PDB file of C-alpha atoms in Angstrom:
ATOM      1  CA  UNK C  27     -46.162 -34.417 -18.492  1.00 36.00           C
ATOM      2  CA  UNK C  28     -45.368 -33.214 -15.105  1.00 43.00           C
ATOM      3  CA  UNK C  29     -47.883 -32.508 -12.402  1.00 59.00           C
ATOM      4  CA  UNK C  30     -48.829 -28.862 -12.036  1.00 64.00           C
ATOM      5  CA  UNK C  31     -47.870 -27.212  -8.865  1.00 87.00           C
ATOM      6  CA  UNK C  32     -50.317 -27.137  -5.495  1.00 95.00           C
ATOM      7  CA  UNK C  33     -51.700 -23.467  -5.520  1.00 95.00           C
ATOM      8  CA  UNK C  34     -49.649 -21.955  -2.352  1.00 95.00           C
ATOM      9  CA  UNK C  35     -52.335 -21.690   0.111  1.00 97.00           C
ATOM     10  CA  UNK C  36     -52.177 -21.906   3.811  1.00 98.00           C
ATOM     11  CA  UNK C  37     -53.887 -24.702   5.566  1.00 98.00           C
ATOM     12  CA  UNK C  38     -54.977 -25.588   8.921  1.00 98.00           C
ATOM     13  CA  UNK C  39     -55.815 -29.177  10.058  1.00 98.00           C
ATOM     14  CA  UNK C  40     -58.406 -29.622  13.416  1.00 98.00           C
ATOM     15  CA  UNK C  41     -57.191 -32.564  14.850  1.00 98.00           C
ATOM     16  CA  UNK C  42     -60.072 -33.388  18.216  1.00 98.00           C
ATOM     17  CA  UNK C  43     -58.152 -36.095  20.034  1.00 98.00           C
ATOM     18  CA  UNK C  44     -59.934 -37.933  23.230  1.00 97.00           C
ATOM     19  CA  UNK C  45     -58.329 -40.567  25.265  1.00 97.00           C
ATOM     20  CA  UNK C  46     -55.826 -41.603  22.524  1.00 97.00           C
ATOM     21  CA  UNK C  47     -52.334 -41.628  24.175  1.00 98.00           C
ATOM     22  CA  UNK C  48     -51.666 -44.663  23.147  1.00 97.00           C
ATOM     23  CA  UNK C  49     -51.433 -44.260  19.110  1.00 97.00           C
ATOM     24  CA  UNK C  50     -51.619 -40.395  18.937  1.00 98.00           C
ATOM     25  CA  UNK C  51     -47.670 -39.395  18.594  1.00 98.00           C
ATOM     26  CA  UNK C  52     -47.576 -41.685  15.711  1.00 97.00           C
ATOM     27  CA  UNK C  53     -50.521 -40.490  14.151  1.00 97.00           C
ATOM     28  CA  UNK C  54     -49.472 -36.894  14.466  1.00 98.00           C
ATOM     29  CA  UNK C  55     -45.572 -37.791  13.278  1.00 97.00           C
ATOM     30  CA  UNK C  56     -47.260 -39.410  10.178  1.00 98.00           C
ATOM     31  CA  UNK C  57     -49.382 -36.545   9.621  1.00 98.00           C
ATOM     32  CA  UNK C  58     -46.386 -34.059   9.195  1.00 96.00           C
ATOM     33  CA  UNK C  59     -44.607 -36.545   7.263  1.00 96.00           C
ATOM     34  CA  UNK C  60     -47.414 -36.674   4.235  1.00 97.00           C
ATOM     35  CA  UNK C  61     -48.210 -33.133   4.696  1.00 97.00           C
ATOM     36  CA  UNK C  62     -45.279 -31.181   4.816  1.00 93.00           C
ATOM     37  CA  UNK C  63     -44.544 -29.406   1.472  1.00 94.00           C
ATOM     38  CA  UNK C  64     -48.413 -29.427   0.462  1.00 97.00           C
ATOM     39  CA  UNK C  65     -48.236 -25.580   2.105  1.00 96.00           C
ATOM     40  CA  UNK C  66     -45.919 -23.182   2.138  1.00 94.00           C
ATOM     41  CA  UNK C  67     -47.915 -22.831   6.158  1.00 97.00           C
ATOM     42  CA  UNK C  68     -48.820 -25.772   7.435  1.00 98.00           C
ATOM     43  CA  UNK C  69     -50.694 -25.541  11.111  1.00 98.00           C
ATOM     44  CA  UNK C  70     -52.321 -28.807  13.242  1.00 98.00           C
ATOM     45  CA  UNK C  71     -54.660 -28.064  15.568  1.00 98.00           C
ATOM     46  CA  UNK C  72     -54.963 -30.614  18.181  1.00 98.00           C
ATOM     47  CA  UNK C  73     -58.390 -30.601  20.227  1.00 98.00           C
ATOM     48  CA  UNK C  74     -57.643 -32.832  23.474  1.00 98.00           C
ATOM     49  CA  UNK C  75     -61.021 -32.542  24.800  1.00 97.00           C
ATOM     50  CA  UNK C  76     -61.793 -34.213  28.221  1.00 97.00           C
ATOM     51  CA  UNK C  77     -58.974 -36.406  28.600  1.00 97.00           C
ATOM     52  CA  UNK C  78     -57.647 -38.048  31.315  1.00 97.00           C
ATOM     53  CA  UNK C  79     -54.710 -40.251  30.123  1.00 98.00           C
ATOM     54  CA  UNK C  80     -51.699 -38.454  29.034  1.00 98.00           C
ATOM     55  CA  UNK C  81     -52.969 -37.286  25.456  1.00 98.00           C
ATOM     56  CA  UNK C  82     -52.643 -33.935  26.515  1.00 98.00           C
ATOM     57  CA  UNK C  83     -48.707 -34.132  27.888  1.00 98.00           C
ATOM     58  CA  UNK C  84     -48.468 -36.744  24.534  1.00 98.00           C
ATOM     59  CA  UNK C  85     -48.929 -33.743  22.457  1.00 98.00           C
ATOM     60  CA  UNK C  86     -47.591 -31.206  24.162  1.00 98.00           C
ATOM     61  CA  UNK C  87     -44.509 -32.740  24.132  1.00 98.00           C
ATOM     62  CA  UNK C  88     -44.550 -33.062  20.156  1.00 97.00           C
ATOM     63  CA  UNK C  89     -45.526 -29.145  19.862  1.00 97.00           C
ATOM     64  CA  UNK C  90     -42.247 -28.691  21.368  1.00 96.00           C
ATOM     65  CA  UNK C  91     -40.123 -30.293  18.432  1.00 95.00           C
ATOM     66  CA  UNK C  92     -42.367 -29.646  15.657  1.00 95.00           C
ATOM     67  CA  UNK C  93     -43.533 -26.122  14.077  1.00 93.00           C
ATOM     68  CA  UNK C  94     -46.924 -25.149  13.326  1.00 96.00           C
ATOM     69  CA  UNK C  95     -48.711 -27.662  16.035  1.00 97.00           C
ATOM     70  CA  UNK C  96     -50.886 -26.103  18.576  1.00 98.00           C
ATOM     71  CA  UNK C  97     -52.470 -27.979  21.347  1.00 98.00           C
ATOM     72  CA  UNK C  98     -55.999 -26.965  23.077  1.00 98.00           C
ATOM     73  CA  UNK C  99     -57.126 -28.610  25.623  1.00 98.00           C
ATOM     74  CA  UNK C 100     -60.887 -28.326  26.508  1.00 98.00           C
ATOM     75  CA  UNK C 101     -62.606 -29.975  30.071  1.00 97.00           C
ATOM     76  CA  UNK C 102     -65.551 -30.431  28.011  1.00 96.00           C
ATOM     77  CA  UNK C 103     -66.441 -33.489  26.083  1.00 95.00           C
ATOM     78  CA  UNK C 104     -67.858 -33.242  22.424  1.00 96.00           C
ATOM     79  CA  UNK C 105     -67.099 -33.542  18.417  1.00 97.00           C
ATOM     80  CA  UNK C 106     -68.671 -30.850  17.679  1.00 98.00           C
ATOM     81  CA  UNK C 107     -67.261 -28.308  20.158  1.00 98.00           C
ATOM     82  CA  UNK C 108     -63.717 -29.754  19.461  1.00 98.00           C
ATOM     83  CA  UNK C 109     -64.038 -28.898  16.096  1.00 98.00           C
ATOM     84  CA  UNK C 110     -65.643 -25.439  17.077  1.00 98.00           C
ATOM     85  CA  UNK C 111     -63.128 -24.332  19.014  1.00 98.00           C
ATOM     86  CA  UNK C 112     -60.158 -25.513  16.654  1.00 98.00           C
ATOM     87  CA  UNK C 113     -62.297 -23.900  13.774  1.00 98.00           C
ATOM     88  CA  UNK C 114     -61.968 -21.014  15.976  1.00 98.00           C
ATOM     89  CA  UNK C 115     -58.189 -20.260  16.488  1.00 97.00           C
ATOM     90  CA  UNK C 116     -57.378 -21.808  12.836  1.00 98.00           C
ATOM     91  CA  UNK C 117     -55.649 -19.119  10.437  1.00 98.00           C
ATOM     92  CA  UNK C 118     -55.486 -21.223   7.404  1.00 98.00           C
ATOM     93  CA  UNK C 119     -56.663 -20.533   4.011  1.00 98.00           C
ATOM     94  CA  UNK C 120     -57.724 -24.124   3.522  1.00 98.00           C
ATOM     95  CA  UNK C 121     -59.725 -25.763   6.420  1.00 98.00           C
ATOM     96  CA  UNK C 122     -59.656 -29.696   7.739  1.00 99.00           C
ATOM     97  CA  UNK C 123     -60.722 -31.756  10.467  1.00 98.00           C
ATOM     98  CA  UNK C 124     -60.915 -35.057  10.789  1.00 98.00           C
ATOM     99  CA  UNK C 125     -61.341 -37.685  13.220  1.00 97.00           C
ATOM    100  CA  UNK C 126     -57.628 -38.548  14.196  1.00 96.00           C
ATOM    101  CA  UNK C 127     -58.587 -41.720  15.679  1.00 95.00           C
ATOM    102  CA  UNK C 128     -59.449 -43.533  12.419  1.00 94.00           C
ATOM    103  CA  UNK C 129     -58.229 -41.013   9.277  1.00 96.00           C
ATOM    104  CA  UNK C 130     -55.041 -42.847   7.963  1.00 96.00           C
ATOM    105  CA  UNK C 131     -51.825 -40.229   6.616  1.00 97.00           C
ATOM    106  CA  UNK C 132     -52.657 -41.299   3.245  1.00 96.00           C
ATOM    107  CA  UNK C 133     -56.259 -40.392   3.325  1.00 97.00           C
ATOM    108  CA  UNK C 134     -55.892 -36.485   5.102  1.00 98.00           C
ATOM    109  CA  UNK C 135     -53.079 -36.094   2.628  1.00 98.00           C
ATOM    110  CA  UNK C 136     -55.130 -37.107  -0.767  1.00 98.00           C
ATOM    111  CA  UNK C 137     -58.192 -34.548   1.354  1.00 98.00           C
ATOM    112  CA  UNK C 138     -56.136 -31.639   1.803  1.00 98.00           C
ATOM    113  CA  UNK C 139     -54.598 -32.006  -1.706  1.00 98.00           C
ATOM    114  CA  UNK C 140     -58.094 -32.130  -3.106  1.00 98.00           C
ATOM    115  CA  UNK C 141     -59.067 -28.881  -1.160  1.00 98.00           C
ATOM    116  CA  UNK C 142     -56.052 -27.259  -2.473  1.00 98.00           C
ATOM    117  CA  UNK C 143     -56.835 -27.754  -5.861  1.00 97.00           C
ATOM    118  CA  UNK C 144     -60.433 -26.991  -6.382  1.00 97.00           C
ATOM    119  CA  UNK C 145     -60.272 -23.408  -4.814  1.00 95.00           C
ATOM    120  CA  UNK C 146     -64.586 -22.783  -4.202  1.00 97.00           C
ATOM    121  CA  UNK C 147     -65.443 -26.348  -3.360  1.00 98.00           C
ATOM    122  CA  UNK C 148     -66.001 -28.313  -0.443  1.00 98.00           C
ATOM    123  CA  UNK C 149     -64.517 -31.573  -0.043  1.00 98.00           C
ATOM    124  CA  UNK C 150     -65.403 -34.774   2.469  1.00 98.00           C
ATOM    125  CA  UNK C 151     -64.991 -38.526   2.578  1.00 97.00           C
ATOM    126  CA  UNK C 152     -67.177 -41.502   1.845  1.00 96.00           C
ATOM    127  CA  UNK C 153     -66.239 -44.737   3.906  1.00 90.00           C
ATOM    128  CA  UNK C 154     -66.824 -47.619   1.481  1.00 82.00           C
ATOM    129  CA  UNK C 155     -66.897 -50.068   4.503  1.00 71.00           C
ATOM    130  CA  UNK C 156     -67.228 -50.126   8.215  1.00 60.00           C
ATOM    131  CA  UNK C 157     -66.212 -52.822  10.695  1.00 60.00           C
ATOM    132  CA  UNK C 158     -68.751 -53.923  11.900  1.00 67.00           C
ATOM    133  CA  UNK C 159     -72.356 -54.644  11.242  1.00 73.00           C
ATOM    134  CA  UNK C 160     -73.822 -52.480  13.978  1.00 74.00           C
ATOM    135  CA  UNK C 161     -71.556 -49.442  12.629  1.00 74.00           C
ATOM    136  CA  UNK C 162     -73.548 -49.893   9.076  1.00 75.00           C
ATOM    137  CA  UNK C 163     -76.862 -50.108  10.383  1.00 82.00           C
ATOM    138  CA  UNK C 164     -76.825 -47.498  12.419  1.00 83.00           C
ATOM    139  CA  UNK C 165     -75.128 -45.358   9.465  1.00 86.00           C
ATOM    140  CA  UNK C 166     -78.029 -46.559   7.004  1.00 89.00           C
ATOM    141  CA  UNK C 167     -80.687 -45.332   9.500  1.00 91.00           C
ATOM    142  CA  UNK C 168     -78.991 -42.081  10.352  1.00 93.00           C
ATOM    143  CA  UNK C 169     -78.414 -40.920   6.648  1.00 94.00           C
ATOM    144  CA  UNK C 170     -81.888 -42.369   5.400  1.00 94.00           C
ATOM    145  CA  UNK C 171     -83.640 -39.807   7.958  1.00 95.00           C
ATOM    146  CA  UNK C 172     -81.148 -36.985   6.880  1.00 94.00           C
ATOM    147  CA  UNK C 173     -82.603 -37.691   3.441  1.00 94.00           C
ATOM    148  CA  UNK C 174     -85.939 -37.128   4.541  1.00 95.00           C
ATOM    149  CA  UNK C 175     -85.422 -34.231   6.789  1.00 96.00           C
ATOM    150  CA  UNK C 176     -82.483 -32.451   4.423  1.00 96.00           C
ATOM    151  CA  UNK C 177     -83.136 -33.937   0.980  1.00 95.00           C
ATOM    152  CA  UNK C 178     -79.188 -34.542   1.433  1.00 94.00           C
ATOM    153  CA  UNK C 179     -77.643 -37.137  -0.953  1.00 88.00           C
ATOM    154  CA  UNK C 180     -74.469 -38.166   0.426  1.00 89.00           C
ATOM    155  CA  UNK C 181     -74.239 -41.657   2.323  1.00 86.00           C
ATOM    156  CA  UNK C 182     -71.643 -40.930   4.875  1.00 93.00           C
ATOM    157  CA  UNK C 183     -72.415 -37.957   6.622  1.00 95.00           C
ATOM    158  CA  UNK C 184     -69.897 -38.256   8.840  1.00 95.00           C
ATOM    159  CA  UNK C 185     -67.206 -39.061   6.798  1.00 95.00           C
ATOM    160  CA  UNK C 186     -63.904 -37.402   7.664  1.00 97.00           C
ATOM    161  CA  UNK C 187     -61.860 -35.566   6.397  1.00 98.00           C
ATOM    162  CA  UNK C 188     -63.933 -32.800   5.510  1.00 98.00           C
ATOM    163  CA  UNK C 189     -61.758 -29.617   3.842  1.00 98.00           C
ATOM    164  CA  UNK C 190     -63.420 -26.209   2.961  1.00 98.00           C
ATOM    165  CA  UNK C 191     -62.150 -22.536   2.096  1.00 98.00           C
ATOM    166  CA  UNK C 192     -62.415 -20.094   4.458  1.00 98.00           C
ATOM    167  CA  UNK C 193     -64.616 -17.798   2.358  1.00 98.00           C
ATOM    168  CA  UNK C 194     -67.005 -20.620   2.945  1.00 98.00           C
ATOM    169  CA  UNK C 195     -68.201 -18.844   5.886  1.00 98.00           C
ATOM    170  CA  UNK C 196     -71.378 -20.122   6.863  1.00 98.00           C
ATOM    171  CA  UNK C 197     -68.933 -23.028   7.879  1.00 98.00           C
ATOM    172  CA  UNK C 198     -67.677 -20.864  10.418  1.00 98.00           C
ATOM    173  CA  UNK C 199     -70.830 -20.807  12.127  1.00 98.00           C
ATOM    174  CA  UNK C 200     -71.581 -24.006  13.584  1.00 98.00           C
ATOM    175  CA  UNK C 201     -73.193 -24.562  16.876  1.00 98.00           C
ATOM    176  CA  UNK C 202     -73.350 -28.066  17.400  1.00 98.00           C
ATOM    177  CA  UNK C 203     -71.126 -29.320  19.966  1.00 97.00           C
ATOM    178  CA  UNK C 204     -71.746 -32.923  19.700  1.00 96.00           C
ATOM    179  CA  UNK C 205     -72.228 -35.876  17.182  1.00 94.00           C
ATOM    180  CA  UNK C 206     -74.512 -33.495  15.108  1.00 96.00           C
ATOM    181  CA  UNK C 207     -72.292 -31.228  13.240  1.00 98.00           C
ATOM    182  CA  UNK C 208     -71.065 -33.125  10.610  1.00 98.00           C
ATOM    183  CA  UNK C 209     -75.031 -33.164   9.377  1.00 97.00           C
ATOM    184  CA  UNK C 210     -74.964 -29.510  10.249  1.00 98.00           C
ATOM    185  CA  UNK C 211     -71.647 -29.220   7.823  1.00 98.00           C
ATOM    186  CA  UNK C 212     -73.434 -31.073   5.308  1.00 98.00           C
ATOM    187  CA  UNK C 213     -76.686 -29.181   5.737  1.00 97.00           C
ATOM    188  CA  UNK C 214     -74.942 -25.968   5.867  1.00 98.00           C
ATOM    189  CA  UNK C 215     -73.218 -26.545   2.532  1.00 98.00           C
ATOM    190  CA  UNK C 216     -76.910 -27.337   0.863  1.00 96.00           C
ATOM    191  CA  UNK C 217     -78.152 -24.366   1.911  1.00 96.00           C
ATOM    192  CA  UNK C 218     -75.371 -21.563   0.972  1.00 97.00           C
ATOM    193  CA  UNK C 219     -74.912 -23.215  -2.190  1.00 97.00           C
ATOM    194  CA  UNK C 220     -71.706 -24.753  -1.837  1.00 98.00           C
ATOM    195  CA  UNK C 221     -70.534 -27.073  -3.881  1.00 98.00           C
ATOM    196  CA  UNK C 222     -69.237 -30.147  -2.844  1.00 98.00           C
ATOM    197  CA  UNK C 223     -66.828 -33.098  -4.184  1.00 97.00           C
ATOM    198  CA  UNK C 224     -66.420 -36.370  -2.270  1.00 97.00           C
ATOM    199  CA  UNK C 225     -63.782 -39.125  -2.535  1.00 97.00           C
ATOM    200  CA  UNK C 226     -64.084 -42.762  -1.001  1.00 96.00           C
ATOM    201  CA  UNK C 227     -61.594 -43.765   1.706  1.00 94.00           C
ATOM    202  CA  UNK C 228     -61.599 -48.022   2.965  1.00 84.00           C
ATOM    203  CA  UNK C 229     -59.803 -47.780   5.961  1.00 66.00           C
ATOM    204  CA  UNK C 230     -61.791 -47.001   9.019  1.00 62.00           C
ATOM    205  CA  UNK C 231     -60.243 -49.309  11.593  1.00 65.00           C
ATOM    206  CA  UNK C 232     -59.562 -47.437  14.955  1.00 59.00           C
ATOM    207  CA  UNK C 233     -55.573 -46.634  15.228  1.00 57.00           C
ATOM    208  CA  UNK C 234     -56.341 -47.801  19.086  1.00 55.00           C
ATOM    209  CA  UNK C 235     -58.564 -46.573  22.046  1.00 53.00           C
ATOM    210  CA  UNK C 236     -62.272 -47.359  22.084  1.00 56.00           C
ATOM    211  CA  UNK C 237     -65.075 -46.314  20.256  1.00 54.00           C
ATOM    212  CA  UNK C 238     -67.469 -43.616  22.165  1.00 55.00           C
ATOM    213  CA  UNK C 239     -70.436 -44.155  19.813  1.00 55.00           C
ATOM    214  CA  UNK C 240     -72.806 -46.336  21.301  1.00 55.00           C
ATOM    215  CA  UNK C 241     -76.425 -46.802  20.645  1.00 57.00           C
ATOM    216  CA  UNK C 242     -77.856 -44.516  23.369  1.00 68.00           C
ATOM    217  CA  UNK C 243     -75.379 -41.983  21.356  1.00 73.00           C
ATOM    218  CA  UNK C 244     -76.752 -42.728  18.397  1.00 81.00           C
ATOM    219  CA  UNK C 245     -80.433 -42.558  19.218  1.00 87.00           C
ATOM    220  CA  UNK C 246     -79.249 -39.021  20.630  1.00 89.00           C
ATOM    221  CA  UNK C 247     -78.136 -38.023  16.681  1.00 92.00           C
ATOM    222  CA  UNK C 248     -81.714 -39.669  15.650  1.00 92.00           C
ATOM    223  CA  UNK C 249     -83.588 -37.046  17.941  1.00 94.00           C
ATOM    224  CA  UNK C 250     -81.555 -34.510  17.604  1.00 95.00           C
ATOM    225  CA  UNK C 251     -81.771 -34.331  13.278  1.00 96.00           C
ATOM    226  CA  UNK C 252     -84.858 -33.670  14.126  1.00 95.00           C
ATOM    227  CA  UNK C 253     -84.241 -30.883  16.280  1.00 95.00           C
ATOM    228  CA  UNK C 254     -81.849 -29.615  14.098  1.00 96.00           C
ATOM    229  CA  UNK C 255     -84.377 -29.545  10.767  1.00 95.00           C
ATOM    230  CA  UNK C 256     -86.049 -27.308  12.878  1.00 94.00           C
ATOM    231  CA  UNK C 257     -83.482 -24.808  14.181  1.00 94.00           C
ATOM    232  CA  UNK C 258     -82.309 -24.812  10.443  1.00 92.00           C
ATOM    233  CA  UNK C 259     -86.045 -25.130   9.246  1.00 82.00           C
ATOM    234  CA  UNK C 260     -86.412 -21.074   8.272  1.00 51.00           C
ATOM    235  CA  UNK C 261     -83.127 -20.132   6.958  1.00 46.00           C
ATOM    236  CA  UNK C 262     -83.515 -19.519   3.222  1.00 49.00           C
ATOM    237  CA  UNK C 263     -81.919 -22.087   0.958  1.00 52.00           C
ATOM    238  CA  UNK C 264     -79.899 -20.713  -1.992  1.00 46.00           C
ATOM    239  CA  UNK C 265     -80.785 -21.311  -5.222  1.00 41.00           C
ATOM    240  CA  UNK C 266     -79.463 -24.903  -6.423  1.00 43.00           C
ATOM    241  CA  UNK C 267     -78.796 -26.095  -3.214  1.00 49.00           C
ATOM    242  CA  UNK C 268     -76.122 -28.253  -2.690  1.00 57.00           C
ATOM    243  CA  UNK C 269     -74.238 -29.452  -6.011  1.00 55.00           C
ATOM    244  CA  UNK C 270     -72.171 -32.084  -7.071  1.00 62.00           C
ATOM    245  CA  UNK C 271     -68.774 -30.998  -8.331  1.00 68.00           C
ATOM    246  CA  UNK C 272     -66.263 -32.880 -10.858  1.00 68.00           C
ATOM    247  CA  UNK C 273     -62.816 -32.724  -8.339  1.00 71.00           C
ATOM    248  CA  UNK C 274     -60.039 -31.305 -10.168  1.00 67.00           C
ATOM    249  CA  UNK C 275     -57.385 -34.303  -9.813  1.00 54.00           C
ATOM    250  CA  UNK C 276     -53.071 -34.232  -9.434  1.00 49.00           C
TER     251      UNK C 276
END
């Protein structure tokens, strides 16, 4: 039996890329590679956000040669307001982003096929492994108190890729311009309701660069969950809150 066609969606990918000139035109070029043909219109967003090696130029160049790639450049450091601001100017029907600096072609290809076929569903990663011991422990402690504050279930809040329709627009919303909106995607999608599938990924080796999680970073996402539960403390959460869904599989 043959697979069933994608459903022809379009499908924008948020790309935030800092200090990565050394690996980033092969990540991109394998990006295209496993994702051209999922869409009938394909767009990368690339977020070079407070650079100051030649990612910028890097992608630039590549926007020249290859259709559907547009580069922002932002003087501002941040996750969050990378992913804001590509969020922002994206057109697609489908929605991604993803940390480029660790998301292999094979993974963002399986996410975005997954988003593409269950239409009304939010999809993210789970990392099954990280690579080192300090990265674990410091991902225990962070999604133990987002269990307490949230009541979310998921064990990788940060997981990339993370892929949602644009009618989810609550997603649209975010303010978090740092570490912190990945727990504010997750909370989000609790409280409108959304469902949510996840899929594990193993690969979470850096492509190159350095790491810019540290531990005064990460005792920065400890305080600031708790700031967040309270900006998000009176908004209304919809009946069910977030649910589980079966993924629809190609």
């Amino acid at each position: 039996m043959s697979a069933s066609p994608l459903p022809q969606r379009s499908v924008s990918v948020i790309l935030p890329v800092h200090q990565q000139a050394d690996h980033i035109e092969s990540i991109l070029e394998s990006f295209y590679e496993v994702l051209e043909g999922l869409s009938p219109d394909l767009e990368l967003i690339v977020v070079v956000n407070a650079s100051t090696d030649r990612s910028a130029e890097i992608c630039r160049s590549i926007a020249g040669r290859r259709a559907g790639l547009l580069v922002i450049e932002r003087a501002e450091a941040g996750w969050g307001g990378a992913v804001r601001a590509g969020l922002g100017c994206a057109t697609g029907d489908v929605l991604c982003f993803t940390n480029s600096a660790r998301t292999t072609a094979t993974d963002l290809r399986t996410a975005v096929v997954l988003g593409l076929l269950n239409e009304g569903r939010a999809t993210k990663a789970v990392r099954r492994n990280r690579d080192s011991l300090r990265r674990r422990a410091g991902s225990v402690l962070y999604n133990l108190e987002a269990r307490a504050l949230f009541g979310l279930a998921s064990w990788d809040l940060n997981g990339t890729p993370k892929v949602f329709p644009r009618e989810f627009g609550q997603l649209l919303q975010l303010q978090e311009d740092g570490d912190l909106l990945d727990l504010e995607w997750l909370a989000t999608c609790d409280r409108a309701g959304y469902p949510l599938i996840e899929f594990p990924v193993t690969s979470v080796r850096r492509h190159g660069g350095r790491s810019t999680t540290r531990w005064s970073s990460a005792l920065r996402m400890y305080s600031g969950a708790i700031l967040l539960r309270r900006r998000l403390g009176g908004a209304d959460r919809s009946a069910g809150g977030l649910r589980s869904a079966e993924p629809a599989v190609r």
